[in-house]
Short mmCIF file of C-alpha atoms and ligand atoms in Angstrom, two decimals:
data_model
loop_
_atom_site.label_atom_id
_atom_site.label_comp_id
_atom_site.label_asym_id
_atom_site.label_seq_id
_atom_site.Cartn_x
_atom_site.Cartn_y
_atom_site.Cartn_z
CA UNK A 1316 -107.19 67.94 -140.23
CA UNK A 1317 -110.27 70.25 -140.72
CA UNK A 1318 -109.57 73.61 -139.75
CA UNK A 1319 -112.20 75.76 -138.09
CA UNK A 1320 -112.15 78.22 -140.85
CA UNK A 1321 -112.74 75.57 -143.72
CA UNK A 1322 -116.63 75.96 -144.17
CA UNK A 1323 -115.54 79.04 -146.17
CA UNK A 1324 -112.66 77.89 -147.85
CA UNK A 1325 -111.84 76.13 -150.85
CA UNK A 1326 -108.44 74.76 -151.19
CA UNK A 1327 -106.34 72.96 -148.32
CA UNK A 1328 -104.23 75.22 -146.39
CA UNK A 1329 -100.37 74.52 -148.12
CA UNK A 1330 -97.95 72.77 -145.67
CA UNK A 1331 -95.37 75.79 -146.22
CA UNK A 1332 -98.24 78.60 -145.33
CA UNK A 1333 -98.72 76.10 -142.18
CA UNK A 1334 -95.25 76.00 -140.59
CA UNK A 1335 -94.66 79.45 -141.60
CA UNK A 1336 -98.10 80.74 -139.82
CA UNK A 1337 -97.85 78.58 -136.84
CA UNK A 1338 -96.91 79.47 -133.46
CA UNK A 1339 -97.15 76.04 -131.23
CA UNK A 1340 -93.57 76.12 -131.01
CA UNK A 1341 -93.34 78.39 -128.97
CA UNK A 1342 -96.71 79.33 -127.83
CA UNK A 1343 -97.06 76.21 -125.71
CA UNK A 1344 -95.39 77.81 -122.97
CA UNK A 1345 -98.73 79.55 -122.53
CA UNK A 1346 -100.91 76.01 -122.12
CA UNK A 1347 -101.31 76.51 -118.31
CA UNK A 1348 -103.05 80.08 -118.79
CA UNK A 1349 -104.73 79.32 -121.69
CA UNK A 1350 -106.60 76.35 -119.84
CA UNK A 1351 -106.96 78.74 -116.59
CA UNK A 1352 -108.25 81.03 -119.03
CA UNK A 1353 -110.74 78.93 -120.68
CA UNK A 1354 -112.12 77.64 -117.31
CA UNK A 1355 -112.79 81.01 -116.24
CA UNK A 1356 -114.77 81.42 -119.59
CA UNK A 1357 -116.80 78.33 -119.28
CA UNK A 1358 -118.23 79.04 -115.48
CA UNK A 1359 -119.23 82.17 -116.81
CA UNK A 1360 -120.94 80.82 -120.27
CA UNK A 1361 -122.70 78.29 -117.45
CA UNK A 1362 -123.59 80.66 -115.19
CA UNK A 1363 -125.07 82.96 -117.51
CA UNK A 1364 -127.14 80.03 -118.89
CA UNK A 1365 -125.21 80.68 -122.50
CA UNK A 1366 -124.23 77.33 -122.55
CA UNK A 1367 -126.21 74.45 -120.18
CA UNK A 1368 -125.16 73.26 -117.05
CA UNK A 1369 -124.36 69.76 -118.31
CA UNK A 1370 -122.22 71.33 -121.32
CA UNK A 1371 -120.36 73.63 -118.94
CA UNK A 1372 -119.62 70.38 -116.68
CA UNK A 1373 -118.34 68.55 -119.56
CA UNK A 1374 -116.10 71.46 -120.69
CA UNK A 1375 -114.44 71.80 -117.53
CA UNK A 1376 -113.81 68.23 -117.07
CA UNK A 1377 -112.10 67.82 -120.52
CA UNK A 1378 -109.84 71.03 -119.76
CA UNK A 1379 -109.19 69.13 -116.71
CA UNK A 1380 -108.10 66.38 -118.17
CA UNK A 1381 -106.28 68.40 -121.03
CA UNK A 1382 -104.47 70.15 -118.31
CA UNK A 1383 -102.95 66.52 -116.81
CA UNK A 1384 -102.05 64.70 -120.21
CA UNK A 1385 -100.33 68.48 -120.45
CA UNK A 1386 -98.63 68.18 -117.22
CA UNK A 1387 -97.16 64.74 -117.78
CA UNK A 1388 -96.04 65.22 -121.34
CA UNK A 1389 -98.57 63.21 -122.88
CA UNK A 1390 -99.96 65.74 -124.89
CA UNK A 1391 -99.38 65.48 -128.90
CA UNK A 1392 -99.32 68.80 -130.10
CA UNK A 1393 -99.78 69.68 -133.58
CA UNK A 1394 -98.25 72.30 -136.05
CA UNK A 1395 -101.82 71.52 -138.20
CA UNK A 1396 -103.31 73.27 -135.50
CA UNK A 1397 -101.47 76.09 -135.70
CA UNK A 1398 -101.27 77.92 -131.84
CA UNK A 1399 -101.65 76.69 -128.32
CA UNK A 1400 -105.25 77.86 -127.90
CA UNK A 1401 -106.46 75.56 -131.10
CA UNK A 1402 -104.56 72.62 -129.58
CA UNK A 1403 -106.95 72.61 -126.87
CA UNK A 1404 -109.90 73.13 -128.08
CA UNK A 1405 -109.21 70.84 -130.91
CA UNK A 1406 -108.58 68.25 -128.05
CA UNK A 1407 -111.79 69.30 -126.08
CA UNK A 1408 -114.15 68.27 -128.97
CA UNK A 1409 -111.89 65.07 -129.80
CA UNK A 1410 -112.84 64.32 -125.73
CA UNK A 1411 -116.20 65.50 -125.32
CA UNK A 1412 -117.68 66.05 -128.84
CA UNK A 1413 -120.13 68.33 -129.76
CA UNK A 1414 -120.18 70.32 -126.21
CA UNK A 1415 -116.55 71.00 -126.75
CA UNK A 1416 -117.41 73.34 -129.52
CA UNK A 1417 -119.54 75.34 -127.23
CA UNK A 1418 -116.36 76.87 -125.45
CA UNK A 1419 -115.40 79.42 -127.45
CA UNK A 1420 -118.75 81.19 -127.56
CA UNK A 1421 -118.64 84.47 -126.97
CA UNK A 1422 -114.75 84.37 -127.31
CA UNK A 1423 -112.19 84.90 -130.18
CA UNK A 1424 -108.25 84.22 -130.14
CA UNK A 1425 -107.85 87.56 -130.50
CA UNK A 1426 -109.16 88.21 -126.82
CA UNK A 1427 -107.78 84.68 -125.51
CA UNK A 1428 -104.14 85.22 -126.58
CA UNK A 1429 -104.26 88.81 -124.97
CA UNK A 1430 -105.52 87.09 -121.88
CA UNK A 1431 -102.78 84.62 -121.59
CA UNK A 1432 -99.80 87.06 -122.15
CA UNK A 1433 -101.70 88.51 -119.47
CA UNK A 1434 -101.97 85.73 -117.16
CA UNK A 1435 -98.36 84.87 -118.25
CA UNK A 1436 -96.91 88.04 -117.27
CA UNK A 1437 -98.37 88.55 -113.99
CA UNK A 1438 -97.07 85.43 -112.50
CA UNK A 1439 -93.76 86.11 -114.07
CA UNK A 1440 -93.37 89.58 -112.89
CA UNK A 1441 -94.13 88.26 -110.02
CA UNK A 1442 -91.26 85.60 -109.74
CA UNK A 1443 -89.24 88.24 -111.53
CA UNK A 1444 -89.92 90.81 -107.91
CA UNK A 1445 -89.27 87.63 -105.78
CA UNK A 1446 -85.68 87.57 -107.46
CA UNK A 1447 -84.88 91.15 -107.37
CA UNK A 1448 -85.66 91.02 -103.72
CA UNK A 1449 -83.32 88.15 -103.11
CA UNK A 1450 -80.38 89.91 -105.05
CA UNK A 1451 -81.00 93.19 -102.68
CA UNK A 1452 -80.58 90.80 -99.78
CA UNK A 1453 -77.60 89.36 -100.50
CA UNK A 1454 -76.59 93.24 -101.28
CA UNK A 1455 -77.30 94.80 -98.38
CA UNK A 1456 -75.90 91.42 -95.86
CA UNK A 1457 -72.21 92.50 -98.12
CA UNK A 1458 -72.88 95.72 -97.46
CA UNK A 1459 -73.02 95.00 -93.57
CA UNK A 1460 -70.20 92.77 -94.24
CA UNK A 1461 -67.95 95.56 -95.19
CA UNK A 1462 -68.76 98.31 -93.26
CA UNK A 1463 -64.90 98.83 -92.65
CA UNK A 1464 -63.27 98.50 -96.47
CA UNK A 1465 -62.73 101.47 -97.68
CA UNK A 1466 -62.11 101.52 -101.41
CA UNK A 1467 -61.61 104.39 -104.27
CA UNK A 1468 -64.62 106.00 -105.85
CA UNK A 1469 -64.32 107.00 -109.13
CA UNK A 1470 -65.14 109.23 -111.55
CA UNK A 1471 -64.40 109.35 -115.38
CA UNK A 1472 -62.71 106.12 -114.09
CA UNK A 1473 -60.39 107.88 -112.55
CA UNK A 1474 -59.88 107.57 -108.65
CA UNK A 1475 -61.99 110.32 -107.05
CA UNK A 1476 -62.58 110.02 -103.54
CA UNK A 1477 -62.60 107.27 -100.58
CA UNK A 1478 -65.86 105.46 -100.02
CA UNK A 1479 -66.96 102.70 -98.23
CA UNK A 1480 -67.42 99.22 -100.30
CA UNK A 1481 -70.83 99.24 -98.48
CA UNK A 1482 -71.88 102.34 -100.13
CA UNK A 1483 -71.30 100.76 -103.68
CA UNK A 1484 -73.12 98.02 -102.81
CA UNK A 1485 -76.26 99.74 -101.16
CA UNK A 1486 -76.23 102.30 -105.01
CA UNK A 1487 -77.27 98.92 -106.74
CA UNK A 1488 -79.67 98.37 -104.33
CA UNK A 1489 -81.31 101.32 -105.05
CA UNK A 1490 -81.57 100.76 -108.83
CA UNK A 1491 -82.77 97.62 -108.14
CA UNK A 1492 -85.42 99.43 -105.29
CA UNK A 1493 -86.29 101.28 -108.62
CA UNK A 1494 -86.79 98.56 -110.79
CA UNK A 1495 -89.35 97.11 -108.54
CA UNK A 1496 -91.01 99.96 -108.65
CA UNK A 1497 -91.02 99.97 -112.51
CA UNK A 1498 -92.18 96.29 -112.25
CA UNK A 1499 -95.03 96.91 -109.92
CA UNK A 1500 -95.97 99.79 -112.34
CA UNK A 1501 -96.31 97.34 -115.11
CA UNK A 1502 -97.76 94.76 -112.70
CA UNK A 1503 -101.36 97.26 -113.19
CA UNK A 1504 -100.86 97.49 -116.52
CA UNK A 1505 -101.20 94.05 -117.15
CA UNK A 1506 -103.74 93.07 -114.37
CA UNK A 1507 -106.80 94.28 -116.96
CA UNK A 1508 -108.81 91.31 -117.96
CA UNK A 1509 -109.59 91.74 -122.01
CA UNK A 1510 -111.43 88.51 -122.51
CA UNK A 1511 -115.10 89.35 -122.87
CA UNK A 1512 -113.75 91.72 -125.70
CA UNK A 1513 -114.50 88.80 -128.43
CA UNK A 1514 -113.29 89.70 -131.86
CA UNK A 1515 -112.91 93.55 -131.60
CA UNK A 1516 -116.32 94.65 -130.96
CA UNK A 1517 -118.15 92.35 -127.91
CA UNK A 1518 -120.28 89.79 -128.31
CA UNK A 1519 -124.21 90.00 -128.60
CA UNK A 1520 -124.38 87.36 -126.06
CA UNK A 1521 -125.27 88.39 -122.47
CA UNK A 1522 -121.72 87.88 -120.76
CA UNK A 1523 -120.47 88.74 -117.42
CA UNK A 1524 -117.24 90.05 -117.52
CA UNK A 1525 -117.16 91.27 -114.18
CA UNK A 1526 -117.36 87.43 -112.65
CA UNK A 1527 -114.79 86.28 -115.02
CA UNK A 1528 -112.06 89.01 -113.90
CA UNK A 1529 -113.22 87.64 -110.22
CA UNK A 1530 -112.54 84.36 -111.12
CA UNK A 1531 -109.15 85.10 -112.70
CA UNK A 1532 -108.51 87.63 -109.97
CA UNK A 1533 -108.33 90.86 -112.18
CA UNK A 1534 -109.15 93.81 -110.10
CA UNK A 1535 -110.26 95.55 -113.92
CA UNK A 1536 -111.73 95.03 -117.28
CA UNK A 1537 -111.06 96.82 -120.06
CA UNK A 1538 -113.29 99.57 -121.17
CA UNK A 1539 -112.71 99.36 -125.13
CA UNK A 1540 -112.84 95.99 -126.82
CA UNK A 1541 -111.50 97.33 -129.76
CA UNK A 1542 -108.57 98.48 -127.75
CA UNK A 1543 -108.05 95.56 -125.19
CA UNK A 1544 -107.49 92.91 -128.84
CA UNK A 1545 -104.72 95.49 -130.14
CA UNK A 1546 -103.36 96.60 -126.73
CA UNK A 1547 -99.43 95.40 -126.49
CA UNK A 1548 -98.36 98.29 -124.45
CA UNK A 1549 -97.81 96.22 -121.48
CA UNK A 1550 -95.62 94.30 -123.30
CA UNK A 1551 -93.52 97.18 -124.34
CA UNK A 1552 -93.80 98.72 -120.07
CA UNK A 1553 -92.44 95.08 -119.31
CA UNK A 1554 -89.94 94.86 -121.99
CA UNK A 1555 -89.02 98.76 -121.00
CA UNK A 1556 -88.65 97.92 -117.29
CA UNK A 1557 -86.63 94.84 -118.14
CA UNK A 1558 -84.24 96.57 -120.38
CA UNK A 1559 -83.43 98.86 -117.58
CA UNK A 1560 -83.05 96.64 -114.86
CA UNK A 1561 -80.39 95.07 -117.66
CA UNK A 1562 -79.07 98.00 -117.78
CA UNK A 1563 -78.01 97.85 -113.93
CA UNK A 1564 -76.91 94.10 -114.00
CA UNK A 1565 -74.32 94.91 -116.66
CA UNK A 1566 -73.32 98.02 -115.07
CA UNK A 1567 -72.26 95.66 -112.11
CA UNK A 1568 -71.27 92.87 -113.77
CA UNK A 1569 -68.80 95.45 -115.72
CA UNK A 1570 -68.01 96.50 -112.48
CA UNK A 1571 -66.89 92.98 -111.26
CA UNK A 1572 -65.11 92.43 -114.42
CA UNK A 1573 -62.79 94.87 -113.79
CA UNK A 1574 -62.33 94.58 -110.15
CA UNK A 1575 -61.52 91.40 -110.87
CA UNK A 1576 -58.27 92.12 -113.40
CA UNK A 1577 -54.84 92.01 -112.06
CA UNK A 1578 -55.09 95.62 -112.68
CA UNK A 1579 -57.54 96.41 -110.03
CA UNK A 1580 -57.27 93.31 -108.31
CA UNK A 1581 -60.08 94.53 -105.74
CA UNK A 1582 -61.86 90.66 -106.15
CA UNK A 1583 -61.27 86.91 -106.65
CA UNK A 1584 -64.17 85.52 -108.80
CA UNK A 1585 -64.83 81.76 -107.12
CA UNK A 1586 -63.54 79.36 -109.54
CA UNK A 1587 -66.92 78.01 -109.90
CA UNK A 1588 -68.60 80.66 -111.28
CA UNK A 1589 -65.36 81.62 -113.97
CA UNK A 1590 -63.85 79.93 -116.81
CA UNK A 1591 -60.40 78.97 -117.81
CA UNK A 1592 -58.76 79.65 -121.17
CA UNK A 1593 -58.21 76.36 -123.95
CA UNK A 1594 -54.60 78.28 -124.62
CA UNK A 1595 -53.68 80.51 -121.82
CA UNK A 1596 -53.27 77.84 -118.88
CA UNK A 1597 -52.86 80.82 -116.57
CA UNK A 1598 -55.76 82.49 -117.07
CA UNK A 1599 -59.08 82.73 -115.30
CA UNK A 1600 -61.99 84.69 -116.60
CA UNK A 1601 -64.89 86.34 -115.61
CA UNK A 1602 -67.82 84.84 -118.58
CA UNK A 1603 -70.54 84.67 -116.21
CA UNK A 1604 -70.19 88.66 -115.98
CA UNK A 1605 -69.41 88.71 -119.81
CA UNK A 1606 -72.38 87.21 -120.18
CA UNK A 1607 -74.82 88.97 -118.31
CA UNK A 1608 -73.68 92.02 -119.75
CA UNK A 1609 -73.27 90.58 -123.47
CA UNK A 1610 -77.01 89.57 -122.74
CA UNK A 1611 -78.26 92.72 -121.94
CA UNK A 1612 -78.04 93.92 -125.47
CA UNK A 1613 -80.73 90.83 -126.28
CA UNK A 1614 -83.39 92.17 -124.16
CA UNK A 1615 -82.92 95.73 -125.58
CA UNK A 1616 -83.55 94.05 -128.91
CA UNK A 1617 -86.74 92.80 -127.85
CA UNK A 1618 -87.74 96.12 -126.65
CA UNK A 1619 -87.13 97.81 -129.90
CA UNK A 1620 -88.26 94.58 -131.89
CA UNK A 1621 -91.60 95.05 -130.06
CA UNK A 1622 -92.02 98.66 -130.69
CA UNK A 1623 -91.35 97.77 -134.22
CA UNK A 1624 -94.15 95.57 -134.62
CA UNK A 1625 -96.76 97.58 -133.16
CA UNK A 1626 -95.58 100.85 -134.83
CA UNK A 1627 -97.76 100.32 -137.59
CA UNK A 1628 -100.74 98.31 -136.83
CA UNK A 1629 -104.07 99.85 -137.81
CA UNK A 1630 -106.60 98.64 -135.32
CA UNK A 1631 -107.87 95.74 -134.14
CA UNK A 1632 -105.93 92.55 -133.98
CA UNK A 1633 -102.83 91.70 -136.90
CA UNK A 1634 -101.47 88.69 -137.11
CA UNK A 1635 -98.41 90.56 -136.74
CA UNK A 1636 -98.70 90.48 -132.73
CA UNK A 1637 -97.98 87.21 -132.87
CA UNK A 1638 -94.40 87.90 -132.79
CA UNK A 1639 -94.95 89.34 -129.38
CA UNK A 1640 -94.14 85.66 -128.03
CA UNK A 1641 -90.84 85.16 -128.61
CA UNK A 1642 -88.98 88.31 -126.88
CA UNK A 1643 -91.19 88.91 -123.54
CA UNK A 1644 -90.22 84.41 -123.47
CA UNK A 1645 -86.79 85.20 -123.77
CA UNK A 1646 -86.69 88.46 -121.59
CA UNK A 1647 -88.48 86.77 -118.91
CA UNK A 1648 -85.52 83.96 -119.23
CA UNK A 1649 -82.92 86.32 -120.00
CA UNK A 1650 -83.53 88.06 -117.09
CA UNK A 1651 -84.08 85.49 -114.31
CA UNK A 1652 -81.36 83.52 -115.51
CA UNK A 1653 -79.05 86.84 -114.97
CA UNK A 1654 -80.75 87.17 -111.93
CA UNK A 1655 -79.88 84.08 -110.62
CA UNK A 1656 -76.80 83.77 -111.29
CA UNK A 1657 -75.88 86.83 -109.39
CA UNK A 1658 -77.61 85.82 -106.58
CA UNK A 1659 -75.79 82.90 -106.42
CA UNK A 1660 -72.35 84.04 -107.69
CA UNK A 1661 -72.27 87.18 -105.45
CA UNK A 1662 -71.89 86.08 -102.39
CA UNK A 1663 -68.89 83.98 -103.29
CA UNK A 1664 -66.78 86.65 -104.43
CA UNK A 1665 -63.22 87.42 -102.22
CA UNK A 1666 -63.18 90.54 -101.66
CA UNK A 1667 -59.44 92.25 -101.19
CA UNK A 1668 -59.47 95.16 -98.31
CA UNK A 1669 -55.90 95.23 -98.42
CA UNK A 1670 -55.84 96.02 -102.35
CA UNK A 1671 -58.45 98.27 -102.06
CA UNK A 1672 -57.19 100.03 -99.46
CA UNK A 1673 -53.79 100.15 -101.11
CA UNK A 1674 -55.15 101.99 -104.24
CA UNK A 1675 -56.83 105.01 -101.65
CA UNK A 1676 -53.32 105.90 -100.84
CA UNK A 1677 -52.44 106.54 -104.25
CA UNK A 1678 -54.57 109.19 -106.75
CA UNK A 1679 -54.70 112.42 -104.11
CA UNK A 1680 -58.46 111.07 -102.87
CA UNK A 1681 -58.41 113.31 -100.18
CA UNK A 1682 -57.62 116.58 -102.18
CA UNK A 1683 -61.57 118.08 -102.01
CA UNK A 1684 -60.57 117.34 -98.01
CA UNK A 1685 -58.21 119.62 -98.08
CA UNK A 1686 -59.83 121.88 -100.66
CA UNK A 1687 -62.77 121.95 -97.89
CA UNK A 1688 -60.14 122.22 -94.90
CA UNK A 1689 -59.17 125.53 -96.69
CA UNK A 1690 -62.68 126.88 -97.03
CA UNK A 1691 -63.13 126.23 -93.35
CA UNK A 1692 -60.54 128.48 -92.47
CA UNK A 1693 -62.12 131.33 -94.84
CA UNK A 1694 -60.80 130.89 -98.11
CA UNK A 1695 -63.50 130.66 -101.23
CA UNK A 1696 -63.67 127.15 -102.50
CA UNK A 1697 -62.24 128.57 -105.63
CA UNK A 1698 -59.19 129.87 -104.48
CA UNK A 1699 -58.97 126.85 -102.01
CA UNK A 1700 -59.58 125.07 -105.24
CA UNK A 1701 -56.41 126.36 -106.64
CA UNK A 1702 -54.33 126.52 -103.62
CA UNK A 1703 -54.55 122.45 -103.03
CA UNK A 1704 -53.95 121.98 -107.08
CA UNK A 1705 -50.42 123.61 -106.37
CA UNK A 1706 -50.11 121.36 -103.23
CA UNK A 1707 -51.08 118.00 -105.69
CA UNK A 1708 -48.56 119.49 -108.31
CA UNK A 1709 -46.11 119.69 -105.86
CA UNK A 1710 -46.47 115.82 -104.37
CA UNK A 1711 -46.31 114.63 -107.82
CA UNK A 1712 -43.07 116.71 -108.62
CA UNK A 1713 -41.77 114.90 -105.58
CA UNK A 1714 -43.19 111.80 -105.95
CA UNK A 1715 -45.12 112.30 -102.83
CA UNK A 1716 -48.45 111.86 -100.71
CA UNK A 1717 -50.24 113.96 -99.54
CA UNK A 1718 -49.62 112.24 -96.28
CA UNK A 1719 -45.95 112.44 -96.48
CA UNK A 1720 -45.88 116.15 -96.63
CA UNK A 1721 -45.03 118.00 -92.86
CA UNK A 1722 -46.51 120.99 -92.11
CA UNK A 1723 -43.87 123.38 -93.24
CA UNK A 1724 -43.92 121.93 -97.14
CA UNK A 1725 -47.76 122.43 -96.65
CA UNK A 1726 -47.87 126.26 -95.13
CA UNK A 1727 -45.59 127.31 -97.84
CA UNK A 1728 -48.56 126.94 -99.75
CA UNK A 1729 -50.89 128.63 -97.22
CA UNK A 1730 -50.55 130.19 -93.85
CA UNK A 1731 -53.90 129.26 -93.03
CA UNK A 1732 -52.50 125.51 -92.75
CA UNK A 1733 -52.69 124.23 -89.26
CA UNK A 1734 -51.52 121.15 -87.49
CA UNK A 1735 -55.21 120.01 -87.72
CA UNK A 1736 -54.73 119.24 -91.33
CA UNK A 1737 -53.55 116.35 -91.13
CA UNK A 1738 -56.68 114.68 -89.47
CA UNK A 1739 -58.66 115.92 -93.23
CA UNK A 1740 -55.48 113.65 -95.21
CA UNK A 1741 -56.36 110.52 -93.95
CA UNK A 1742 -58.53 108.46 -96.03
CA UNK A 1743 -60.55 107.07 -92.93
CA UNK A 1744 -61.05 110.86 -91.64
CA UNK A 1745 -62.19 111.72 -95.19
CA UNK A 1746 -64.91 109.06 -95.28
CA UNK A 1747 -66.01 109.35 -92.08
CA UNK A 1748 -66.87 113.00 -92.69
CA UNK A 1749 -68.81 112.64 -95.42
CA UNK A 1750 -72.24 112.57 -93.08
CA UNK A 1751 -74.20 114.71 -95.12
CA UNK A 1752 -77.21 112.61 -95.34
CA UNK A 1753 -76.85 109.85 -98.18
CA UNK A 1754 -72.78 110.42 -98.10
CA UNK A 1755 -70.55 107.36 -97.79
CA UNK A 1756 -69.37 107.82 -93.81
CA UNK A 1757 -70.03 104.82 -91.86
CA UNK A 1758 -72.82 106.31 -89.86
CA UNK A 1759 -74.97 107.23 -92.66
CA UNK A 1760 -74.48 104.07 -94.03
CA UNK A 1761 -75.04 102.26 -91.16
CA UNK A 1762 -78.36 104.30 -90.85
CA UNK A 1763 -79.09 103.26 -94.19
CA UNK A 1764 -78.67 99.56 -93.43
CA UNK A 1765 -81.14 99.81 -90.90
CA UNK A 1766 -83.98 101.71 -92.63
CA UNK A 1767 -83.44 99.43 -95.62
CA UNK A 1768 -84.01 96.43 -92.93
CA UNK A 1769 -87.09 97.97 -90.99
CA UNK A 1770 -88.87 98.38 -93.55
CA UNK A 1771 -89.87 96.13 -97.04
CA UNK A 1772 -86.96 94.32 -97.64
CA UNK A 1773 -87.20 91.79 -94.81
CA UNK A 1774 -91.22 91.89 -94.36
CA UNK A 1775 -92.09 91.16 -97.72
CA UNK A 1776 -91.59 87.91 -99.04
N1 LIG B 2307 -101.49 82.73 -132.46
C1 LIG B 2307 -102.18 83.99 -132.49
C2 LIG B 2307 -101.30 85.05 -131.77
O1 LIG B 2307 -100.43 84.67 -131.08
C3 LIG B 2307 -103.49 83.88 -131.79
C4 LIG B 2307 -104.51 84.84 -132.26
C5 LIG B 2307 -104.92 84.50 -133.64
N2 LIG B 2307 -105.97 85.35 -134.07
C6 LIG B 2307 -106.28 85.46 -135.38
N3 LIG B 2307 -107.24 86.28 -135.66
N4 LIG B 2307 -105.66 84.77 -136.28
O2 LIG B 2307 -101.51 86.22 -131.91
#
């Protein structure tokens, strides 16, 4: 096959160089925008009388066609032809001959490819928003679910201090609240329209770049062509904001992992979404979660992979930035497929008040209570500090709770000790004073709950 280049060359392009330089395998993912793309480009040619009426027609009825035989699978695409956008237009001339050439006037692959990572991205960060919306759903219905467990939080690992099991829930939501943010962010980033930008420097023909971004629905163009041909940085923002929303999935799915050992035992994964042992008949495990946070460090490799590539490329366009392809592709996957499994896996999982509920009663969680208690009745939160430290020393001595003491173990370590103490000991007390705004008692929660649901959670879609 002829390649467009070959007026200038002399020997035939070696098979080797071929499959090492092409990029069909994996840039065919980006047919659909390339196609959208190249429509875009041809109204404009038309309308700007670069190209005739008639040729314009005929382009857009080949792509049109080109876009069905790709639909259906009928397409035969070549390594020869090296990438996704020479494909095409090496089908468009087969199809409609000599007017086919005409389409990329005024255009290079250089701009083209930057517009279909482009177009590429912004309907996947799109889906990718959809998703993370979903998942804060299904967080915030368990989070009115269990209003009433009260589990330990921890610190260091270590129990800390009662919470609600709503109030873990609703801090994911919020990283996720923050990831959309991030998202939307990158959403602008990418919503430039570089095409128009032609090789690196614009074109001398009289193009309108302003009624392609219409078409395509870009609310900008970029202001430097020789910029908008090297630009990857949305790439990186994307990979950046999808390393971090990683970042929070295997945080959680760590989480569940451990919950879910005998030694918490605060879950039961559904059977469905676990995996059994080939040895160990007894054993159920948790690869799903495994997985999501194994995969995690994949998408951090793309981020660094990417930065890598770009580090140092002297302007304009390398071939180098070809190798942007493969990690956003498998981010995008990584991270829906993550996503999705979540989505569907959370809502399944048992959740065990009783052993939750059980483990508040050991570890002294209510110790700051009485800490606080003390500073109530005058004492600095130092020396209150101290004072309760003796009390803890002194249950563990015993092998006690801070429950079990009476009131006469408990003045010997301070005569400001009242009856009223005991109301700080209990667990449920101890949450349920915690109303400082953003603090685990029910009512803030329940507050939170409802702001989350007046506002965009449930009216966007
Ligand atoms: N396959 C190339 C890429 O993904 C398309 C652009 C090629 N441009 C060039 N000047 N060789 O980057």
């Amino acid at each position: 096959m002829k390649k467009p280049w070959a007026g200038r060359f002399k020997e035939k392009t070696e098979k080797i160089v071929e499959t090492f330089t092409s990029s069909i395998s994996f840039d065919r993912r980006l047919w659909k925008y390339d196609i959208e793309g190249s429509i875009a480009h041809a109204k404009m040619l038309g309308k700007q009388k670069i190209i005739s009426k008639k040729d314009m027609e005929l382009i857009l009825k080949g792509l049109n066609e080109i876009r069905e035989e790709l639909e259906s699978g009928k397409f035969k695409l070549s390594n020869e032809l090296e990438d996704i956008h020479m494909n095409i237009e090496h089908a468009l001339i087969k199809k409609i001959g000599h007017s086919g050439g005409k389409l990329h006037t005024a255009r290079s692959r250089n701009d083209q490819v930057a517009l279909d990572i482009r177009l590429f991205l912004r309907d996947e960060i799109e889906e990718i928003l959809r998703l993370i919306r979903d998942f804060q759903r299904i967080l915030v219905a368990l989070a009115e679910k269990h209003i009433d467990t009260i589990m330990p939080g921890y610190t260091h690992l270590q129990r800390a201090q009662p919470v609600i099991l709503s109030h873990h829930m609703l801090a994911y939501f919020e990283m996720l609240e923050r990831d959309k943010r991030r998202f939307r962010e990158c959403l602008k980033g990418v919503n430039i329209l570089p095409l128009g930008s032609a090789a690196l420097s614009g074109t001398t023909l009289p193009i309108d770049r302003r009624y392609t971004a219409r078409l395509l629905g870009f609310p900008e163009i970029s202001r430097n062509s020789m910029d908008a041909v090297s630009d990857r940085d949305f790439v990186i923002e994307f990979l950046s904001a999808s390393g971090m929303i990683m970042v929070h999935l295997s945080r959680l799915a760590e989480e569940l992992i451990l919950w879910s050992s005998a030694e918490f035992g605060f879950i039961d994964l559904p059977d469905a979404y676990s995996t059994g042992s080939s040895i160990m008949p007894q054993k159920k495990n948790p690869d799903v979660l495994e997985l999501i946070r194994g995969k995690t460090g994949r998408v951090f490799g793309h981020l660094i992979a990417m930065l890598t590539i770009l580090k140092g490329l002297p302007l304009t366009y390398n071939r180098d930035m070809q190798e942007d392809k493969t990690p956003v592709f498998d981010t995008v996957d990584t991270m829906k497929s993550c996503l999705s499994m979540l989505i569907k896996m959370m809502p399944k999982i048992k959740f065990n008040k009783e052993a939750m509920e059980r483990a508040v009663e050991k570890g002294f969680l209510t110790a700051t209570d009485l800490a606080e208690y003390l500073v109530r009745k005058g004492i600095p939160f130092r020396k209150a500090h101290e004072v309760t430290g003796k009390i803890v020393r002194y249950c563990i001595e015993n092998d006690k709770t801070l429950t079990d003491l009476n009131i006469n173990e408990l003045k010997r370590f301070s005569g400001l000790i009242k009856k009223d103490v005991f109301s700080c000991l209990s667990v449920k007390e101890s949450v349920n004073r915690k109303n400082s705004f953003g603090g685990t008692a029910r009512e803030q929660v329940i507050k939170a709950i409802k702001q989350i649901k007046m506002t965009e959670i449930v009216n966007e879609k």
